[in-house]
Short mmCIF file of C-alpha atoms in Angstrom, two decimals:
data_model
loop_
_atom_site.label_atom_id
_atom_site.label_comp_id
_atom_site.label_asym_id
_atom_site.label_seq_id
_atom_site.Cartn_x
_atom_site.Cartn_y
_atom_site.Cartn_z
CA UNK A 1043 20.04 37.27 -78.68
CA UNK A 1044 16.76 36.17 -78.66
CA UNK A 1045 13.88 38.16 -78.63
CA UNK A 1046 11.40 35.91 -76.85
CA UNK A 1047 13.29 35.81 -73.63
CA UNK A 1048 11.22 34.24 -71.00
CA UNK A 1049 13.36 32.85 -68.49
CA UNK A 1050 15.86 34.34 -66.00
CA UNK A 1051 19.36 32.18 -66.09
CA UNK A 1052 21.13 31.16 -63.07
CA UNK A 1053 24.62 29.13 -62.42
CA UNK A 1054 24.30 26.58 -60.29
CA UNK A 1055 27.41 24.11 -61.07
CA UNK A 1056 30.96 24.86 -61.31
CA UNK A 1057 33.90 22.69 -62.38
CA UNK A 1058 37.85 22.87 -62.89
CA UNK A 1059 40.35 21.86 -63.91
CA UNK A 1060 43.33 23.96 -63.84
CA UNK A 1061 47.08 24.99 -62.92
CA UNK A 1062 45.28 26.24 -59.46
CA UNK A 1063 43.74 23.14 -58.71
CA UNK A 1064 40.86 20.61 -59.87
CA UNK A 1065 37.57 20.98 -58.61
CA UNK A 1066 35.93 24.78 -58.08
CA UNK A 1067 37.18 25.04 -54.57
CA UNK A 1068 40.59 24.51 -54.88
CA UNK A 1069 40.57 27.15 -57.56
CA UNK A 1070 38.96 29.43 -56.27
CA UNK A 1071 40.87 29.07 -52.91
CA UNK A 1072 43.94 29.67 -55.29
CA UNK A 1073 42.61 32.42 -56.76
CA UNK A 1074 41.86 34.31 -53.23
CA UNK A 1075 45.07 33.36 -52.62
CA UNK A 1076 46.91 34.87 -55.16
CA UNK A 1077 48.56 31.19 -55.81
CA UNK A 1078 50.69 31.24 -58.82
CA UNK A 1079 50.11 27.52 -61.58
CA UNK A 1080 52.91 29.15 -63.20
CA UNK A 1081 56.18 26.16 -63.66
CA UNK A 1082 58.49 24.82 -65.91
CA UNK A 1083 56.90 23.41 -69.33
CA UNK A 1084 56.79 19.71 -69.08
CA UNK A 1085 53.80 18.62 -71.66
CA UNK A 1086 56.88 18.95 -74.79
CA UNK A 1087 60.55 19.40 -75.06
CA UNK A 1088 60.85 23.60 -74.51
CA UNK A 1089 64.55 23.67 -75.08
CA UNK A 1090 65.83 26.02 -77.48
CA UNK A 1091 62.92 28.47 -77.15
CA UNK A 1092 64.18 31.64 -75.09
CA UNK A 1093 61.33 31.61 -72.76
CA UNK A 1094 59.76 28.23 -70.95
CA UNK A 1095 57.41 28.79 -68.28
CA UNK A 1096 53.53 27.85 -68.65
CA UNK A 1097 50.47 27.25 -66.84
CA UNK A 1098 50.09 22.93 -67.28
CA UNK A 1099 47.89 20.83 -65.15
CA UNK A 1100 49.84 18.88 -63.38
CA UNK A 1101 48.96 15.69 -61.96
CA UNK A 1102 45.90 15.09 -63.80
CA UNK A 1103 44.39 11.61 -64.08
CA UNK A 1104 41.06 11.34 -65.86
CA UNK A 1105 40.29 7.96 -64.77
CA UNK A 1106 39.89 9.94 -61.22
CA UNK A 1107 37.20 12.00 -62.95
CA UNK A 1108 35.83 10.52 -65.69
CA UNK A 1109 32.90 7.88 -65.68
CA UNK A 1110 32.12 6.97 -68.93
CA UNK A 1111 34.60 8.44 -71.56
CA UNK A 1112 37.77 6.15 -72.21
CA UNK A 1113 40.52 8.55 -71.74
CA UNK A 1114 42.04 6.08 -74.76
CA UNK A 1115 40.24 7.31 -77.24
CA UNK A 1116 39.81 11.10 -76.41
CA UNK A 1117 42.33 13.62 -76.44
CA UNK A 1118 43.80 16.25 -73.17
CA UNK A 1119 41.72 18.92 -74.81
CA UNK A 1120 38.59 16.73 -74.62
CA UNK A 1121 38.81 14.95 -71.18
CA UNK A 1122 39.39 18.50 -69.40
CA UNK A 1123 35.95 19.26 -71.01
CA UNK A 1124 34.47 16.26 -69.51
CA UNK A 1125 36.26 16.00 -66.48
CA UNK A 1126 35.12 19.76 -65.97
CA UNK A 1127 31.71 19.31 -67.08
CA UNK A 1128 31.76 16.19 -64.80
CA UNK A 1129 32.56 18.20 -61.87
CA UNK A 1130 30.15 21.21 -62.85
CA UNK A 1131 27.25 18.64 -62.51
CA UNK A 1132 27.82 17.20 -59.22
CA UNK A 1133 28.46 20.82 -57.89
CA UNK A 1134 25.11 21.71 -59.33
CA UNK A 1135 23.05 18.47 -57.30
CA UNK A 1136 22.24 17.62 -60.68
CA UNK A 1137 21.74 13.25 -60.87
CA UNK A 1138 23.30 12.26 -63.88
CA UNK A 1139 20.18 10.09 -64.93
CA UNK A 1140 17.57 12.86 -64.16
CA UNK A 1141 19.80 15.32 -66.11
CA UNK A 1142 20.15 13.00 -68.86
CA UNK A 1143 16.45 12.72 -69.44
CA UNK A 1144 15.65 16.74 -69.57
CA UNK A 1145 16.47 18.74 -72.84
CA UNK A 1146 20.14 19.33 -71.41
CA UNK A 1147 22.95 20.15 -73.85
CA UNK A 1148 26.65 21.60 -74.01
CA UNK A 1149 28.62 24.31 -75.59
CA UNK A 1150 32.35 24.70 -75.28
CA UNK A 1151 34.69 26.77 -76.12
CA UNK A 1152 38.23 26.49 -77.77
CA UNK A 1153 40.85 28.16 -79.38
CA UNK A 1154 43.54 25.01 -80.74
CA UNK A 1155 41.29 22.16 -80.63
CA UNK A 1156 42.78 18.88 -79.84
CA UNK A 1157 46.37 20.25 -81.04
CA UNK A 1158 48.84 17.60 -79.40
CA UNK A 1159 47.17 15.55 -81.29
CA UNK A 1160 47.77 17.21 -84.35
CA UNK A 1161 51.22 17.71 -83.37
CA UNK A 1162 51.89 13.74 -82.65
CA UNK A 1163 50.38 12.94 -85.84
CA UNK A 1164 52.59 15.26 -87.73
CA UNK A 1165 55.47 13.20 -85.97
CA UNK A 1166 54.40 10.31 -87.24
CA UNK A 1167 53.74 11.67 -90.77
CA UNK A 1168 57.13 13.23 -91.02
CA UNK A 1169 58.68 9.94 -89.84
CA UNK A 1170 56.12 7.04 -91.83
CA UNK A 1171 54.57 8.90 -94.31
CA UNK A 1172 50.72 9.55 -94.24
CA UNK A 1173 50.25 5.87 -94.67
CA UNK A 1174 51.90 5.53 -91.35
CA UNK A 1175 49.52 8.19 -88.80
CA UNK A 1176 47.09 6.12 -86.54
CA UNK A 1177 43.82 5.95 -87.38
CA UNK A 1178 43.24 6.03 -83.87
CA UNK A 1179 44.72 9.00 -83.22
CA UNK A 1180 42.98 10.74 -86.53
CA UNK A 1181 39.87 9.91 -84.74
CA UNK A 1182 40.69 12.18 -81.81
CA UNK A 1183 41.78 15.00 -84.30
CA UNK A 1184 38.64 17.25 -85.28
CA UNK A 1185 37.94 19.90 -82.58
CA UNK A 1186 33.98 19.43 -82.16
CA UNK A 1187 34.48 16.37 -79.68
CA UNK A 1188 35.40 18.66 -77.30
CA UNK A 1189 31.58 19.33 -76.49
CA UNK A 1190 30.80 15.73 -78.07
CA UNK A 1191 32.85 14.50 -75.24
CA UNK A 1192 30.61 16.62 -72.15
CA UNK A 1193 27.68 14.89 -73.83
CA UNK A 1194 29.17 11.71 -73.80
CA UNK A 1195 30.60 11.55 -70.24
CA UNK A 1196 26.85 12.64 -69.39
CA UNK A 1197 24.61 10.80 -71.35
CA UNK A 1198 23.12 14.90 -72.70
CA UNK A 1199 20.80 13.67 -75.41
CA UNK A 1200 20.76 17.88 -76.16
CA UNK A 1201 22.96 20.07 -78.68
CA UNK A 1202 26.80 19.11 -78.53
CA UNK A 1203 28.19 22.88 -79.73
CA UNK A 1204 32.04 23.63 -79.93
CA UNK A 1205 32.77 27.56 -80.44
CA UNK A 1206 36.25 27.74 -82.28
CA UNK A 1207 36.64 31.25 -81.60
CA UNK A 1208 40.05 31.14 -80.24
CA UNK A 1209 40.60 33.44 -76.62
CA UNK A 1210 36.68 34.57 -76.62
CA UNK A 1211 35.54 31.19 -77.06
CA UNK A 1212 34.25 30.07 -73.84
CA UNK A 1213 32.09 33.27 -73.37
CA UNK A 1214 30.78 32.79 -76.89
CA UNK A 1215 29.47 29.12 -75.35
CA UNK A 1216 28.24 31.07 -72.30
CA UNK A 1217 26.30 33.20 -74.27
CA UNK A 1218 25.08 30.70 -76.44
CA UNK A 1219 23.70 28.58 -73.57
CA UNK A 1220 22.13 31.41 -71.87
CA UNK A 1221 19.68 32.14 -75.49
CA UNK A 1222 18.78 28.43 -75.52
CA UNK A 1223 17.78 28.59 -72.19
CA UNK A 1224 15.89 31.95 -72.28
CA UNK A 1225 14.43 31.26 -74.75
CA UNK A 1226 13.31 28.07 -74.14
CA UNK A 1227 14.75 25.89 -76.53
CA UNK A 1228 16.41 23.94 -73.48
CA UNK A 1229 16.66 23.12 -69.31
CA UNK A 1230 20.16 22.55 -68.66
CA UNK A 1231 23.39 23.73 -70.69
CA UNK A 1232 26.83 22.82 -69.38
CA UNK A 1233 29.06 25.72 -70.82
CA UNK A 1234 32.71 26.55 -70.99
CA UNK A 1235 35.91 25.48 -72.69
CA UNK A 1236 39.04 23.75 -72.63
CA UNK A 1237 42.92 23.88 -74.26
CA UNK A 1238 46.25 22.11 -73.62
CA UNK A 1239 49.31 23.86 -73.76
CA UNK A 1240 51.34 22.64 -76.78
CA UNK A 1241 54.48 23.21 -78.63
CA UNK A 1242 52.88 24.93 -81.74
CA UNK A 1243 50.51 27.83 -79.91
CA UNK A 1244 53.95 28.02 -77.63
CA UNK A 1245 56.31 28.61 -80.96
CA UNK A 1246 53.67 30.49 -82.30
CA UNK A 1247 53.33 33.51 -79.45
CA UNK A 1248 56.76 32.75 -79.01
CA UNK A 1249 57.86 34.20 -82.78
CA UNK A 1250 55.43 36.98 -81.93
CA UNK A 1251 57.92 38.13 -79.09
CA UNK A 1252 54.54 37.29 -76.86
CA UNK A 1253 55.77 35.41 -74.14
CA UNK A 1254 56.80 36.72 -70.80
CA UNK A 1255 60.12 35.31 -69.67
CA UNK A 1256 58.98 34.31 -65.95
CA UNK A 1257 55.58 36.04 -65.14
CA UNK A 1258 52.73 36.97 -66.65
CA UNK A 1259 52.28 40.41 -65.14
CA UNK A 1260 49.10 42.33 -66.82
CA UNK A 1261 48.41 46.18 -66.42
CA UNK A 1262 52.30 46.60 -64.56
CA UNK A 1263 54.74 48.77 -66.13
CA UNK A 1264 56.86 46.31 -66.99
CA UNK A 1265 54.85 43.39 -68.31
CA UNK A 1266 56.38 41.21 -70.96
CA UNK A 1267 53.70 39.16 -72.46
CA UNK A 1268 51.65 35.86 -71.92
CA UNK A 1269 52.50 32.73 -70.87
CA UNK A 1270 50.91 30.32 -72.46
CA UNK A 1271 48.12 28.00 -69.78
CA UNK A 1272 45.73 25.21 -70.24
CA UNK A 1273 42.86 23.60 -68.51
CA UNK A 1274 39.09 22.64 -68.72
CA UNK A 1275 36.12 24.81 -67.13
CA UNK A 1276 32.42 23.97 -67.36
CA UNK A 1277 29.66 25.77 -65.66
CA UNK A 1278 25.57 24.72 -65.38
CA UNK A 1279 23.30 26.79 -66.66
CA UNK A 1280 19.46 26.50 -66.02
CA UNK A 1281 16.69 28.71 -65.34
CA UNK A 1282 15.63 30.83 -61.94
CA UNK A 1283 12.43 28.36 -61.88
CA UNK A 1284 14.58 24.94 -61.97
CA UNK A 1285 17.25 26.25 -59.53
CA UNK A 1286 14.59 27.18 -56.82
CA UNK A 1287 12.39 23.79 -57.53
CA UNK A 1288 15.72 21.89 -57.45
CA UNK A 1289 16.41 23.83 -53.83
CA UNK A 1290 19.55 24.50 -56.01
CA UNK A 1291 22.32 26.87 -54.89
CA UNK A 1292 22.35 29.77 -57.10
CA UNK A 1293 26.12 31.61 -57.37
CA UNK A 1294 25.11 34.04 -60.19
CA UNK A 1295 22.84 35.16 -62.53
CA UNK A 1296 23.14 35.67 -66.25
CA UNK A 1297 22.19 39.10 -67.10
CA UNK A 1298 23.11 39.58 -70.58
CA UNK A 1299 25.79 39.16 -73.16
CA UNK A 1300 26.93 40.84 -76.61
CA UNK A 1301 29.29 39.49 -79.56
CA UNK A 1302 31.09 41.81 -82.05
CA UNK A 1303 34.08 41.36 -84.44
CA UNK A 1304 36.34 44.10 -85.66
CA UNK A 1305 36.97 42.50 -88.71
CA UNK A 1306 40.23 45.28 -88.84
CA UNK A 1307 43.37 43.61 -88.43
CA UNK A 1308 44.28 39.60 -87.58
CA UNK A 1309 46.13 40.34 -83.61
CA UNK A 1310 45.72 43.79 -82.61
CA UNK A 1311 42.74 44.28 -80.77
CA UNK A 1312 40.62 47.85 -81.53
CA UNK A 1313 39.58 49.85 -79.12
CA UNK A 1314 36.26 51.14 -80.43
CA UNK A 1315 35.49 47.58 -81.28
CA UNK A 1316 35.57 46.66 -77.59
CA UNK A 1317 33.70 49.89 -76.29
CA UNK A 1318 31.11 48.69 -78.69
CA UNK A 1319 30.49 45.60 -77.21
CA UNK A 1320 30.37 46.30 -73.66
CA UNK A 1321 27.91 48.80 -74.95
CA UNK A 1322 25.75 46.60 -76.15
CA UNK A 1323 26.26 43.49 -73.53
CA UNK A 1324 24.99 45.98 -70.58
CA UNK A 1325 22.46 47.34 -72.82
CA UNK A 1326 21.58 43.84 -73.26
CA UNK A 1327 21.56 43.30 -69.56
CA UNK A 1328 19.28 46.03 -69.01
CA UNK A 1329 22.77 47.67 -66.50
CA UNK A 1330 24.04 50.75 -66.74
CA UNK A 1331 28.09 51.78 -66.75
CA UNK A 1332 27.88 52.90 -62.57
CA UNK A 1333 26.09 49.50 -61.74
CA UNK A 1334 29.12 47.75 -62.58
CA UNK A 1335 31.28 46.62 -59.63
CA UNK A 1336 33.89 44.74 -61.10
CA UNK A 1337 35.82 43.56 -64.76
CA UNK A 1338 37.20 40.54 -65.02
CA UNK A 1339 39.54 41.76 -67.54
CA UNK A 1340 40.55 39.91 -70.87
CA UNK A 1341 44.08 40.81 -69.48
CA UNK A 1342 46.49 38.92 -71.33
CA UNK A 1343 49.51 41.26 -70.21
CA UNK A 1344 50.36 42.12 -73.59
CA UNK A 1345 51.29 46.05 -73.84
CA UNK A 1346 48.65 46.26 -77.05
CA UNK A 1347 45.95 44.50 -75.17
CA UNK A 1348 46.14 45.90 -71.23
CA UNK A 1349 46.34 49.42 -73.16
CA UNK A 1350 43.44 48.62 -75.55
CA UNK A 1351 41.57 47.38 -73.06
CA UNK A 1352 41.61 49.83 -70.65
CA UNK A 1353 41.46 52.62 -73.02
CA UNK A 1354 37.68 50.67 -74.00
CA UNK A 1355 37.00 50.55 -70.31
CA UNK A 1356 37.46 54.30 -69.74
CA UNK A 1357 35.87 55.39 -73.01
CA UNK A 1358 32.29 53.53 -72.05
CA UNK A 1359 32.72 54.23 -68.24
CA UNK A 1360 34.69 57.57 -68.05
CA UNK A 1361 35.54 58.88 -64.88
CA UNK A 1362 34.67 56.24 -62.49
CA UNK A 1363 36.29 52.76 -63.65
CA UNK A 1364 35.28 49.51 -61.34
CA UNK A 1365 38.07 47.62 -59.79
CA UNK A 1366 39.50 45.60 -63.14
CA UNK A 1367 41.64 43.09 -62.56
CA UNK A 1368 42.93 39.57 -64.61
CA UNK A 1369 43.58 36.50 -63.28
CA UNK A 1370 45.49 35.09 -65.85
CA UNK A 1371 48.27 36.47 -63.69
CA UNK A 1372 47.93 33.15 -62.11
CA UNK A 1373 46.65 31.20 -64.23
CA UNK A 1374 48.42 32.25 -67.73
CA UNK A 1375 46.64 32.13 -71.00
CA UNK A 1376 44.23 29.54 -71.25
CA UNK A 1377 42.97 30.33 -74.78
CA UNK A 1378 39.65 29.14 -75.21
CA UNK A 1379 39.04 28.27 -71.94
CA UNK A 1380 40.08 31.54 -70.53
CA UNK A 1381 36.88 33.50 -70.48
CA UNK A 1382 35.42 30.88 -69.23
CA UNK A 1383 37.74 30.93 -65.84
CA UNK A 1384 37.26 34.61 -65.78
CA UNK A 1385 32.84 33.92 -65.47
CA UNK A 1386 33.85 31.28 -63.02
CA UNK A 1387 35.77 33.78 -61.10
CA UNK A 1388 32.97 36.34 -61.56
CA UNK A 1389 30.83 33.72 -60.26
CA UNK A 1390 32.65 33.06 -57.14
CA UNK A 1391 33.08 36.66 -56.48
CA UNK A 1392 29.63 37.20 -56.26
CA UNK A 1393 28.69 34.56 -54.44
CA UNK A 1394 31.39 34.70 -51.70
CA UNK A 1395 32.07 38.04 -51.75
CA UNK A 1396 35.49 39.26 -53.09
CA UNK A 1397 37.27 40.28 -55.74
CA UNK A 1398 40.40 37.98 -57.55
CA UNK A 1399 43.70 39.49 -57.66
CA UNK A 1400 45.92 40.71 -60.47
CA UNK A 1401 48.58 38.89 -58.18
CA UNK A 1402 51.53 39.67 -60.09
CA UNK A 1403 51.69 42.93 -60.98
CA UNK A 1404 54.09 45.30 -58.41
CA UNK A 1405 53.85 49.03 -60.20
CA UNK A 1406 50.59 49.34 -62.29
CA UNK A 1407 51.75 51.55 -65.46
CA UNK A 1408 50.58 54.56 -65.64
CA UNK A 1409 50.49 54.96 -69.65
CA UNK A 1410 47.28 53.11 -68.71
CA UNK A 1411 45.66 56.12 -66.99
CA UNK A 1412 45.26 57.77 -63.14
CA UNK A 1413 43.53 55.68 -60.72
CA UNK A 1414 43.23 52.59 -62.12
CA UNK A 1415 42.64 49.68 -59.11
CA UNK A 1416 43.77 46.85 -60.72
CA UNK A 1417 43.23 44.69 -57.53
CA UNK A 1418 47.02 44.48 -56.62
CA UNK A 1419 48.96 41.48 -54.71
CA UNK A 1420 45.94 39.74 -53.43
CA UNK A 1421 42.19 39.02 -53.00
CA UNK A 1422 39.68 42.14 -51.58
CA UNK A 1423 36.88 41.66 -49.32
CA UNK A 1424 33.79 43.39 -51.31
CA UNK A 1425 30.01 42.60 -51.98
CA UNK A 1426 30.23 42.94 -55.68
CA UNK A 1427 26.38 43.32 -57.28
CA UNK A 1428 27.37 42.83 -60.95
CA UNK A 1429 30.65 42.41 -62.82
CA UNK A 1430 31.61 41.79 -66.39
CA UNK A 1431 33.60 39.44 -67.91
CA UNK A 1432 35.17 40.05 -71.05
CA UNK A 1433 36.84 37.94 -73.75
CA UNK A 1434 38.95 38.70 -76.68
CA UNK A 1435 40.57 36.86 -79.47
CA UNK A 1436 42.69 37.27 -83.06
CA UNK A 1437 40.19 38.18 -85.88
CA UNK A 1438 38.66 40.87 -83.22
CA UNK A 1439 36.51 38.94 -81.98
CA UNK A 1440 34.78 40.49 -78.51
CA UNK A 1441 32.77 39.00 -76.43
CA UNK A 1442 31.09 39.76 -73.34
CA UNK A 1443 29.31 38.29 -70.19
CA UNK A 1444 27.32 40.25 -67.68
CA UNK A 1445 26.49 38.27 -64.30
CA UNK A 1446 24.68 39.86 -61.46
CA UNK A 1447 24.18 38.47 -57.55
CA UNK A 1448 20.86 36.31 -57.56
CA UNK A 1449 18.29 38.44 -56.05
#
């Protein structure tokens, strides 16, 4: 983090595009809803696995979004993060023109990359030989056009950063925009992630015995897994002074953030590895363990991770947890993307007042501990102050985002 921080950093733009609808309002509407984007995988031919539910966008078009970038020559992965990114900026009053001409930049977050495109040019290699893969397609194949493709679609003239660390990705990118911006090294910094569901990440959790056979059901006593989600989310970052000369609505501040990696074992998260880093995120948000109001929880609905988790909650807040809940009971497992829902949902939350639901979980296990509120069944009416988002991925890597109401 940098250590000539001179700027306070606000969001100001949101943008979706998800199983619970495109556009910020129709997700969060979903998500105070407790709407499920759960339905029968479409995106690739699911039979013979045992399990075959997943969180796809349907009904996407990107012509509908898009502006500049030729859907043609981009892949899914990379026109969510446009199309997001697109709709971040018009949420934030931001004219394209005006924004392209201030030292404005993006960082996105991913966990798979652009991998149906991988996966069709396998096809074609196994079938022609590598003499017969599309050069066009090969073009679309290396990860960093995900945020190549936000500052394309936008005309950013700024750094074009993609964060390939996998399920923590997208708060990585969040954290990353909010030190260029403190520190000065930039005005604007669309930040997020996107991932499209796919056959191999599917096979993949699906040999780990990882998926859930219907619902994705985190911190209940019978959860079964993840299910596998995909989407685009982009938020604008810029500082307190640009918001308030812009006259630009302000849903949350940036307080702080903190990074660590285990470095102990390739899928099982580690408890004191987590602790650490909420430590040191609300240390670096100058908040103490009872300011917290709310966790948007990494929640994947694994048994190893909703224990792990929670077990890191308790040990850094003791007694007194915050409401914790995870909305990828709804949404499923966007990978990369994910965190970057959950700060979206943080940021709604503390702008409209509520907290999001763990809307599929019916008896909250209690291996994981008296009194834990996982925020049951549906939305509740609270004034949250500030909340923390947290992020998780294979290799232990944690990350964490602390937001606070604008004050």
């Amino acid at each position: 983090m940098s250590e000539t921080a001179t700027h306070r950093v606000v969001v100001t733009g949101l943008g979706a595009v998800s199983s619970l609808g495109i556009g910020a309002r129709p997700f969060i509407d979903s998500l105070r809803a407790g709407r499920s984007g759960i339905s029968p995988i479409r995106s690739f031919d699911a039979s013979g696995f045992d399990h075959t539910q997943a969180g796809e966008v349907h009904g996407f078009v990107p012509e509908e979004h898009l502006e500049r970038l030729d859907p043609r020559r981009w892949g899914r992965s990379s026109q969510f993060a446009a199309a997001a990114a697109r709709l971040a900026v018009r949420d934030a009053g931001w004219d394209t023109a005006e924004l392209s001409a201030r030292r404005a930049g993006s960082a996105m977050g991913t966990t798979n990359g652009e991998a149906r495109v991988f996966q069709e040019l396998t096809e074609q290699w196994l079938e022609r030989g590598p003499a017969g893969t599309d050069p066009g397609l090969v073009a679309q194949a290396p990860a960093d056009r995900i945020a190549a493709a936000v500052n394309t679609e936008l005309r950013l003239r700024g750094e074009a950063q993609t964060f390939g660390t996998a399920c923590a990705a997208s708060n990585y990118a969040l954290g990353y925009g909010f030190d260029q911006i403190r520190g000065g090294s930039a005005d604007v910094m669309v930040v997020g992630g996107a991932d499209a569901v796919n056959r191999a990440t599917h096979a993949g959790f699906h040999r780990l015995g990882a998926i859930a056979p219907d619902a994705c059901r985190p911190f209940d006593e019978a959860r079964a897994g993840i299910l596998t989600g995909e989407g685009g989310v982009a938020l604008v970052l810029e500082s307190w002074e640009s918001a308030r000369a812009r006259g630009a609505r302000v849903y949350a501040e940036v307080l702080g953030h903190a990074l660590t990696c285990d470095a102990k074992h390739p899928t099982q998260p580690d408890r004191d590895g987590i602790a650490e880093c909420i430590r040191r995120a609300q240390h670096n948000a100058g908040v103490k363990p009872d300011e917290i109001d709310y966790i948007c929880a990494h929640g994947t609905g694994t048994r190893a991770n909703d224990t792990t988790e929670v077990a890191a909650v308790r040990e850094v807040f003791g007694d007194r947890v915050p409401p914790i809940s995870s909305i990828k009971s709804m949404l499923g497992h966007t990978m990369g993307a994910a965190s970057g829902f959950g700060a979206l949902a943080c940021c709604a939350a503390l702008h409209e007042g509520f907290l999001p639901p763990t809307a599929t979980v019916r008896t909250p296990d209690p291996a994981l501990g008296p009194d834990l509120d996982c925020v049951a069944g549906e939305a509740r009416r609270t004034r949250p102050r500030i909340v923390e988002n947290h992020g998780f991925a294979f290799g232990g890597n944690n990350a964490i985002v602390i937001l606070g109401r604008p004050q």
